Short mmCIF file of C-alpha atoms in Angstrom, two decimals:
data_model
loop_
_atom_site.label_atom_id
_atom_site.label_comp_id
_atom_site.label_asym_id
_atom_site.label_seq_id
_atom_site.Cartn_x
_atom_site.Cartn_y
_atom_site.Cartn_z
CA UNK A 1 -226.63 10.91 -46.56
CA UNK A 2 -223.41 12.81 -46.62
CA UNK A 3 -221.02 14.03 -43.78
CA UNK A 4 -223.74 16.52 -42.88
CA UNK A 5 -227.00 14.38 -43.00
CA UNK A 6 -229.94 16.32 -44.47
CA UNK A 7 -228.15 19.52 -43.81
CA UNK A 8 -229.09 19.45 -39.96
CA UNK A 9 -227.83 22.41 -37.94
CA UNK A 10 -224.23 21.58 -36.62
CA UNK A 11 -225.19 22.16 -33.10
CA UNK A 12 -227.61 19.24 -33.20
CA UNK A 13 -225.12 17.01 -34.99
CA UNK A 14 -222.59 17.83 -32.39
CA UNK A 15 -224.69 15.96 -29.62
CA UNK A 16 -222.39 13.28 -28.30
CA UNK A 17 -219.15 14.85 -29.86
CA UNK A 18 -216.00 14.94 -27.83
CA UNK A 19 -212.30 16.24 -28.40
CA UNK A 20 -210.24 13.56 -29.92
CA UNK A 21 -213.13 11.80 -31.37
CA UNK A 22 -212.16 9.59 -34.42
CA UNK A 23 -213.55 10.60 -37.88
CA UNK A 24 -215.01 6.92 -37.98
CA UNK A 25 -216.80 7.32 -34.83
CA UNK A 26 -217.91 10.97 -35.60
CA UNK A 27 -219.45 9.74 -38.89
CA UNK A 28 -221.41 7.01 -37.26
CA UNK A 29 -222.51 9.34 -34.38
CA UNK A 30 -223.80 11.99 -36.63
CA UNK A 31 -225.84 9.79 -38.72
CA UNK A 32 -227.39 8.15 -35.61
CA UNK A 33 -228.32 11.55 -34.08
CA UNK A 34 -229.78 12.92 -37.29
CA UNK A 35 -231.83 9.60 -37.83
CA UNK A 36 -233.12 10.22 -34.08
CA UNK A 37 -233.84 13.78 -34.48
CA UNK A 38 -235.50 13.45 -37.83
CA UNK A 39 -237.73 10.36 -36.79
CA UNK A 40 -238.56 10.92 -33.27
CA UNK A 41 -241.08 13.85 -33.99
CA UNK A 42 -242.67 11.59 -36.63
CA UNK A 43 -243.07 8.71 -34.00
CA UNK A 44 -244.64 11.14 -31.46
CA UNK A 45 -247.20 12.48 -34.06
CA UNK A 46 -248.22 8.78 -35.09
CA UNK A 47 -248.45 8.01 -31.16
CA UNK A 48 -250.74 11.09 -30.44
CA UNK A 49 -252.84 10.00 -33.49
CA UNK A 50 -253.23 6.61 -32.41
CA UNK A 51 -254.34 7.75 -28.88
CA UNK A 52 -256.86 9.96 -30.54
CA UNK A 53 -258.35 7.18 -32.47
CA UNK A 54 -258.69 4.69 -29.35
CA UNK A 55 -255.51 2.52 -29.91
CA UNK A 56 -254.32 3.09 -26.39
CA UNK A 57 -251.61 0.58 -26.13
CA UNK A 58 -250.05 1.33 -29.62
CA UNK A 59 -249.95 4.98 -28.78
CA UNK A 60 -248.33 4.29 -25.48
CA UNK A 61 -245.50 2.32 -27.16
CA UNK A 62 -244.97 5.10 -29.68
CA UNK A 63 -244.57 7.49 -26.61
CA UNK A 64 -242.23 5.09 -25.02
CA UNK A 65 -240.12 4.85 -28.05
CA UNK A 66 -240.16 8.69 -28.21
CA UNK A 67 -238.83 8.66 -24.55
CA UNK A 68 -236.27 6.04 -25.30
CA UNK A 69 -234.73 8.06 -28.22
CA UNK A 70 -234.65 11.19 -26.03
CA UNK A 71 -233.01 9.36 -23.49
CA UNK A 72 -230.30 8.14 -25.90
CA UNK A 73 -229.56 11.79 -27.02
CA UNK A 74 -229.21 12.93 -23.39
CA UNK A 75 -227.03 9.94 -22.66
CA UNK A 76 -224.91 10.56 -25.64
CA UNK A 77 -224.52 14.17 -24.51
CA UNK A 78 -223.48 13.24 -20.83
CA UNK A 79 -221.47 10.33 -21.67
CA UNK A 80 -220.12 10.72 -24.99
CA UNK A 81 -217.40 8.05 -24.72
CA UNK A 82 -219.85 5.41 -23.85
CA UNK A 83 -221.12 5.34 -27.42
CA UNK A 84 -221.09 1.67 -28.02
CA UNK A 85 -223.10 0.87 -24.79
CA UNK A 86 -225.64 3.73 -25.70
CA UNK A 87 -226.08 2.21 -29.10
CA UNK A 88 -226.81 -1.30 -27.78
CA UNK A 89 -229.44 0.30 -25.36
CA UNK A 90 -230.98 1.74 -28.43
CA UNK A 91 -231.29 -0.99 -30.28
CA UNK A 92 -232.41 -3.19 -27.53
CA UNK A 93 -235.16 -0.59 -26.35
CA UNK A 94 -236.50 0.02 -29.89
CA UNK A 95 -236.59 -3.66 -30.36
CA UNK A 96 -238.62 -4.38 -27.15
CA UNK A 97 -241.00 -1.71 -27.48
CA UNK A 98 -241.82 -2.49 -31.19
CA UNK A 99 -242.07 -6.36 -30.35
CA UNK A 100 -244.59 -5.60 -27.48
CA UNK A 101 -246.75 -3.12 -29.55
CA UNK A 102 -246.78 -5.84 -32.37
CA UNK A 103 -248.15 -8.23 -29.73
CA UNK A 104 -250.55 -5.86 -28.43
CA UNK A 105 -252.01 -5.14 -31.87
CA UNK A 106 -252.60 -9.01 -32.34
CA UNK A 107 -249.27 -10.21 -33.98
CA UNK A 108 -247.29 -9.77 -36.90
CA UNK A 109 -250.17 -9.85 -39.47
CA UNK A 110 -252.84 -8.32 -37.54
CA UNK A 111 -250.55 -5.54 -36.79
CA UNK A 112 -250.03 -4.67 -40.40
CA UNK A 113 -246.24 -6.12 -40.07
CA UNK A 114 -245.46 -3.31 -37.49
CA UNK A 115 -242.19 -5.48 -36.40
CA UNK A 116 -240.58 -4.24 -39.62
CA UNK A 117 -239.93 -1.04 -37.71
CA UNK A 118 -237.78 -3.18 -35.44
CA UNK A 119 -235.46 -4.07 -38.38
CA UNK A 120 -234.20 -0.58 -38.16
CA UNK A 121 -232.42 -1.59 -34.84
CA UNK A 122 -230.52 -4.27 -36.73
CA UNK A 123 -229.46 -1.32 -39.22
CA UNK A 124 -228.42 1.05 -36.35
CA UNK A 125 -226.22 -1.80 -34.94
CA UNK A 126 -224.67 -2.18 -38.50
CA UNK A 127 -224.04 1.52 -38.66
CA UNK A 128 -222.95 2.33 -35.19
CA UNK A 129 -221.33 -0.90 -33.91
CA UNK A 130 -220.01 -3.81 -36.09
CA UNK A 131 -220.95 -6.54 -38.36
CA UNK A 132 -220.89 -8.86 -35.45
CA UNK A 133 -223.28 -6.88 -33.26
CA UNK A 134 -225.64 -6.52 -36.21
CA UNK A 135 -225.70 -10.24 -36.56
CA UNK A 136 -226.37 -10.65 -32.90
CA UNK A 137 -229.35 -8.13 -33.13
CA UNK A 138 -230.61 -9.74 -36.27
CA UNK A 139 -230.92 -13.09 -34.35
CA UNK A 140 -232.90 -11.12 -31.62
CA UNK A 141 -235.10 -9.77 -34.37
CA UNK A 142 -235.62 -13.37 -35.85
CA UNK A 143 -236.80 -14.38 -32.42
CA UNK A 144 -239.07 -11.50 -32.27
CA UNK A 145 -240.78 -12.15 -35.69
CA UNK A 146 -241.30 -15.92 -34.65
CA UNK A 147 -242.87 -14.71 -31.27
CA UNK A 148 -245.06 -12.30 -32.89
CA UNK A 149 -246.25 -14.82 -35.61
CA UNK A 150 -247.11 -17.57 -32.99
CA UNK A 151 -248.20 -15.16 -30.15
CA UNK A 152 -251.82 -14.23 -29.77
CA UNK A 153 -253.13 -10.95 -28.79
CA UNK A 154 -253.22 -10.48 -25.04
CA UNK A 155 -254.67 -6.89 -24.88
CA UNK A 156 -257.84 -5.70 -26.03
CA UNK A 157 -257.00 -3.01 -28.58
CA UNK A 158 -260.23 -2.57 -30.34
CA UNK A 159 -261.51 -3.62 -33.81
CA UNK A 160 -258.58 -3.14 -36.34
CA UNK A 161 -259.74 -4.61 -39.69
CA UNK A 162 -260.91 -1.34 -41.07
CA UNK A 163 -257.35 -0.13 -40.64
CA UNK A 164 -255.35 -2.94 -41.41
CA UNK A 165 -254.58 -2.15 -44.93
CA UNK A 166 -253.58 1.50 -44.06
CA UNK A 167 -251.35 0.14 -41.23
CA UNK A 168 -249.55 -2.39 -43.53
CA UNK A 169 -248.93 0.27 -46.23
CA UNK A 170 -247.67 2.63 -43.55
CA UNK A 171 -245.46 0.09 -41.78
CA UNK A 172 -244.14 -1.63 -44.92
CA UNK A 173 -243.57 1.87 -46.80
CA UNK A 174 -242.09 3.52 -43.73
CA UNK A 175 -239.76 0.87 -42.87
CA UNK A 176 -238.65 0.25 -46.27
CA UNK A 177 -237.75 3.80 -46.78
CA UNK A 178 -235.93 3.98 -43.64
CA UNK A 179 -233.95 0.94 -44.50
CA UNK A 180 -233.44 2.28 -48.07
CA UNK A 181 -231.93 5.61 -46.72
CA UNK A 182 -229.64 3.58 -44.57
CA UNK A 183 -228.52 1.51 -47.59
CA UNK A 184 -227.91 4.70 -49.40
CA UNK A 185 -225.80 6.08 -46.69
CA UNK A 186 -223.71 2.89 -46.69
CA UNK A 187 -223.26 2.87 -50.46
CA UNK A 188 -222.11 6.63 -50.42
CA UNK A 189 -219.87 5.88 -47.61
CA UNK A 190 -218.34 3.07 -49.43
CA UNK A 191 -217.92 5.10 -52.58
CA UNK A 192 -216.30 7.95 -50.50
CA UNK A 193 -213.80 5.35 -48.88
CA UNK A 194 -213.04 3.91 -52.42
CA UNK A 195 -212.19 7.45 -53.47
CA UNK A 196 -210.07 8.05 -50.77
CA UNK A 197 -208.41 4.77 -50.99
CA UNK A 198 -207.78 5.21 -54.85
CA UNK A 199 -206.56 8.77 -54.49
CA UNK A 200 -204.08 7.53 -51.76
CA UNK A 201 -202.88 4.70 -54.06
CA UNK A 202 -202.47 7.00 -57.01
CA UNK A 203 -200.43 9.41 -54.62
CA UNK A 204 -197.99 6.51 -53.97
CA UNK A 205 -197.87 4.78 -57.20
CA UNK A 206 -198.24 5.37 -60.91
CA UNK A 207 -201.96 5.13 -61.97
CA UNK A 208 -201.35 2.19 -64.24
CA UNK A 209 -199.46 0.34 -61.47
CA UNK A 210 -202.07 1.13 -59.13
CA UNK A 211 -204.80 -0.52 -61.20
CA UNK A 212 -202.67 -3.37 -61.92
CA UNK A 213 -202.04 -3.79 -58.05
CA UNK A 214 -205.82 -3.91 -57.42
CA UNK A 215 -206.46 -6.99 -59.60
CA UNK A 216 -203.07 -8.86 -59.26
CA UNK A 217 -201.54 -10.66 -56.33
CA UNK A 218 -198.38 -11.85 -58.15
CA UNK A 219 -195.21 -9.79 -58.17
CA UNK A 220 -195.36 -6.64 -60.32
CA UNK A 221 -192.38 -6.19 -62.35
CA UNK A 222 -191.42 -4.95 -65.70
CA UNK A 223 -188.20 -4.39 -67.90
CA UNK A 224 -187.91 -1.29 -69.93
CA UNK A 225 -185.07 -1.14 -72.79
CA UNK A 226 -184.83 2.53 -72.67
CA UNK A 227 -185.64 5.13 -70.04
CA UNK A 228 -184.02 7.96 -68.56
CA UNK A 229 -183.37 8.42 -64.70
CA UNK A 230 -182.53 11.67 -63.10
CA UNK A 231 -181.29 12.42 -59.57
CA UNK A 232 -181.31 15.65 -57.84
CA UNK A 233 -180.14 16.91 -54.47
CA UNK A 234 -179.79 20.12 -52.64
CA UNK A 235 -176.29 21.58 -52.54
CA UNK A 236 -174.98 22.13 -49.02
CA UNK A 237 -178.35 20.82 -47.23
CA UNK A 238 -176.90 19.67 -44.22
CA UNK A 239 -174.85 22.66 -42.99
CA UNK A 240 -177.85 24.70 -44.31
CA UNK A 241 -180.32 22.95 -42.14
CA UNK A 242 -178.22 22.35 -38.93
CA UNK A 243 -179.70 24.95 -36.72
CA UNK A 244 -183.38 24.52 -38.27
CA UNK A 245 -186.27 23.14 -36.15
CA UNK A 246 -188.02 20.15 -37.50
CA UNK A 247 -191.10 22.21 -38.96
CA UNK A 248 -188.77 24.57 -40.69
CA UNK A 249 -186.53 21.66 -42.03
CA UNK A 250 -189.43 19.65 -43.42
CA UNK A 251 -191.25 22.88 -44.59
CA UNK A 252 -188.36 23.67 -46.74
CA UNK A 253 -187.97 20.31 -48.16
CA UNK A 254 -191.64 20.21 -48.97
CA UNK A 255 -191.40 23.45 -50.74
CA UNK A 256 -188.51 22.60 -52.88
CA UNK A 257 -189.81 18.96 -53.86
CA UNK A 258 -193.40 20.24 -54.45
CA UNK A 259 -191.95 22.48 -56.88
CA UNK A 260 -190.35 19.57 -58.70
CA UNK A 261 -193.39 17.57 -58.44
CA UNK A 262 -195.44 20.12 -60.14
CA UNK A 263 -192.69 20.40 -63.03
CA UNK A 264 -192.68 16.56 -63.30
CA UNK A 265 -196.41 16.32 -63.43
CA UNK A 266 -196.78 19.17 -66.03
CA UNK A 267 -194.23 17.23 -68.15
CA UNK A 268 -195.61 14.02 -67.71
CA UNK A 269 -192.84 12.48 -66.04
CA UNK A 270 -192.91 10.09 -62.88
CA UNK A 271 -191.57 10.85 -59.56
CA UNK A 272 -189.93 7.79 -58.05
CA UNK A 273 -189.13 8.72 -54.58
CA UNK A 274 -187.32 11.15 -52.46
CA UNK A 275 -184.57 10.06 -50.06
CA UNK A 276 -183.44 12.71 -47.62
CA UNK A 277 -182.74 15.70 -49.59
CA UNK A 278 -182.56 13.74 -52.89
CA UNK A 279 -185.07 13.63 -55.60
CA UNK A 280 -185.51 10.75 -58.18
CA UNK A 281 -187.52 11.05 -61.38
CA UNK A 282 -187.78 8.87 -64.39
CA UNK A 283 -189.17 9.22 -68.04
CA UNK A 284 -190.18 6.06 -70.01
CA UNK A 285 -191.54 4.27 -67.03
CA UNK A 286 -194.05 2.95 -66.32
CA UNK A 287 -195.51 4.01 -69.80
CA UNK A 288 -192.64 3.68 -72.60
CA UNK A 289 -192.08 6.78 -74.52
CA UNK A 290 -189.35 7.31 -77.33
CA UNK A 291 -188.76 10.85 -76.20
CA UNK A 292 -187.74 9.81 -72.80
CA UNK A 293 -184.41 11.52 -72.97
CA UNK A 294 -185.74 14.91 -74.39
CA UNK A 295 -188.62 14.86 -71.85
CA UNK A 296 -186.04 14.49 -68.96
CA UNK A 297 -183.75 17.24 -70.49
CA UNK A 298 -186.67 19.76 -70.46
CA UNK A 299 -187.41 18.95 -66.79
CA UNK A 300 -183.64 19.13 -65.91
CA UNK A 301 -183.36 22.54 -67.33
CA UNK A 302 -186.80 23.92 -66.03
CA UNK A 303 -185.89 22.57 -62.64
CA UNK A 304 -182.38 24.09 -62.59
CA UNK A 305 -183.63 27.30 -63.93
CA UNK A 306 -186.90 27.63 -61.68
CA UNK A 307 -185.32 26.56 -58.36
CA UNK A 308 -182.17 28.74 -58.91
CA UNK A 309 -184.47 31.69 -59.42
CA UNK A 310 -186.68 31.14 -56.33
CA UNK A 311 -186.34 32.01 -52.82
CA UNK A 312 -187.25 29.00 -50.55
CA UNK A 313 -187.84 30.05 -46.84
CA UNK A 314 -185.17 32.81 -47.14
CA UNK A 315 -182.52 30.66 -48.91
CA UNK A 316 -181.18 30.37 -52.24
CA UNK A 317 -181.06 26.92 -53.40
CA UNK A 318 -178.77 25.24 -55.81
CA UNK A 319 -179.39 21.74 -57.28
CA UNK A 320 -176.74 19.16 -58.32
CA UNK A 321 -178.45 16.99 -60.88
CA UNK A 322 -177.28 13.84 -62.81
CA UNK A 323 -179.04 11.96 -65.54
CA UNK A 324 -178.55 8.61 -67.62
CA UNK A 325 -180.35 6.69 -70.08
CA UNK A 326 -180.68 3.01 -70.50
CA UNK A 327 -182.60 -0.20 -69.61
CA UNK A 328 -184.21 -0.40 -66.11
CA UNK A 329 -186.39 -2.86 -64.16
CA UNK A 330 -189.27 -1.49 -62.32
CA UNK A 331 -191.51 -3.01 -59.91
CA UNK A 332 -193.47 -3.13 -56.50
CA UNK A 333 -191.52 -4.28 -53.61
CA UNK A 334 -192.72 -4.94 -49.95
CA UNK A 335 -196.11 -6.10 -48.41
CA UNK A 336 -196.43 -3.14 -45.99
CA UNK A 337 -195.48 0.42 -46.86
CA UNK A 338 -194.75 -0.81 -50.38
CA UNK A 339 -193.25 1.28 -53.11
CA UNK A 340 -192.55 1.59 -56.92
CA UNK A 341 -188.91 1.58 -57.44
CA UNK A 342 -186.23 1.26 -60.27
CA UNK A 343 -183.05 -1.09 -60.44
CA UNK A 344 -180.19 -1.53 -62.85
CA UNK A 345 -177.04 -0.11 -63.98
CA UNK A 346 -178.84 2.94 -65.40
CA UNK A 347 -180.06 3.91 -62.02
CA UNK A 348 -176.79 3.49 -60.41
CA UNK A 349 -175.01 5.61 -63.01
CA UNK A 350 -177.41 8.25 -62.70
CA UNK A 351 -176.92 8.49 -59.14
CA UNK A 352 -173.03 8.58 -59.43
CA UNK A 353 -173.37 11.27 -62.14
CA UNK A 354 -175.33 13.39 -59.48
CA UNK A 355 -172.93 12.65 -56.70
CA UNK A 356 -169.83 13.43 -58.78
CA UNK A 357 -171.52 16.50 -60.34
CA UNK A 358 -171.06 20.27 -59.95
CA UNK A 359 -173.58 22.64 -58.26
CA UNK A 360 -175.90 24.36 -60.67
CA UNK A 361 -175.01 22.00 -63.58
CA UNK A 362 -176.83 19.04 -65.23
CA UNK A 363 -174.31 16.23 -65.28
CA UNK A 364 -175.09 13.68 -68.18
CA UNK A 365 -173.73 10.37 -69.48
CA UNK A 366 -172.57 10.05 -73.05
CA UNK A 367 -175.73 7.83 -73.80
CA UNK A 368 -177.83 10.60 -72.76
CA UNK A 369 -175.93 13.25 -74.69
CA UNK A 370 -176.13 11.14 -77.77
CA UNK A 371 -179.90 10.85 -77.47
CA UNK A 372 -180.49 14.60 -77.06
CA UNK A 373 -177.65 16.33 -78.79
CA UNK A 374 -179.91 17.10 -81.79
CA UNK A 375 -181.94 19.59 -79.76
CA UNK A 376 -179.73 20.58 -76.75
CA UNK A 377 -176.24 22.00 -76.32
CA UNK A 378 -174.03 19.82 -74.28
CA UNK A 379 -170.45 20.68 -73.18
CA UNK A 380 -167.95 17.96 -72.68
CA UNK A 381 -166.67 17.76 -69.21
CA UNK A 382 -164.18 14.94 -69.96
CA UNK A 383 -163.18 11.75 -68.32
CA UNK A 384 -164.48 11.52 -64.56
CA UNK A 385 -163.89 8.70 -62.05
CA UNK A 386 -167.12 7.65 -60.89
CA UNK A 387 -167.39 5.43 -57.81
CA UNK A 388 -167.84 1.84 -59.04
CA UNK A 389 -167.90 2.75 -62.61
CA UNK A 390 -164.32 3.80 -63.21
CA UNK A 391 -163.17 6.36 -65.82
CA UNK A 392 -166.40 7.68 -67.62
CA UNK A 393 -166.77 10.11 -70.24
CA UNK A 394 -169.29 12.88 -69.06
CA UNK A 395 -171.15 15.95 -70.37
CA UNK A 396 -172.89 19.05 -68.93
CA UNK A 397 -176.35 19.85 -70.45
CA UNK A 398 -176.29 23.60 -71.14
CA UNK A 399 -179.64 24.34 -72.75
CA UNK A 400 -181.78 24.04 -75.63
CA UNK A 401 -180.17 24.62 -79.21
CA UNK A 402 -181.15 27.95 -80.64
CA UNK A 403 -180.66 27.16 -84.34
#
């Protein structure tokens, strides 16, 4: 069963819905409503057939069950926010009616195991309420089984031996089918939530780290001997956005960073995080690669050129970019709202190169320059005083060599 059970019309599945209903409650309500709408006509038909064959009390029990189901649909429509109470009432009404009908037929065996239908009430509680509620209703069901086994027929319902085999077949097959459909629904719901969970985790963490996190409870940390880290920030972002409203500001950043995300994803790089208007990306983590510096150079040039040639919400954007290559430590921090992050002098140096860079330029260290100079033109900037690093020789990455 999907979010649209058996393709029932939306108007029917909307019974009991209300503004602000949670997605979890909505899914539970829709599957219960679908089950009631689909099964009630069948129960009515069986009841009419039983009355026609002289099984008065069994037929009356079926009609009582139909009335209970219709009452539930009406109650859901009139009092949608009392879903929990209505579901308890449904489970209880079905359980009582089926148990009495089973006794009227002569007990559990003589009725062809009619009480199996009552187990559906336990499944309803499991779907619509909670495991604790389902456990309570299972206890009630167990008591009903005992009562119908030891109880004797207290109503004259006519001879049944000739129909016992048919009744047993119908009851076992029908109840089993309903229970099977409920379990299929649960499995599909579990698979859907698992996919959503995996997608969310993969959006937060690198895929390999996400897989490791699922099976490891220990600290996740790795050291990479060589990687390249890049920081980019939007030049003049604070004055540019001083008079923007919240939606416009966030929309502008989303547009810019989504562009960078697309470039990083296309080039197989790992976005680490954004802080304010600053973007951090790495090559060589969490999967080591020998061309980390070259890959990051391609990203830096593409980012500079694409962002510089586009209009973002009526603004011409210019980036200040810094990148450095060296060893890093990577891992997961935090128990709540955890994140994948990098640490080490390489990270600090890349950040300083961005901070002391020039708008529209890609400011790189000598270490990065030495790794990419075979394929990229680099212009020496000279010695720059980097905070916390002192006098440092730096370069500007101009573009790819043409010869």
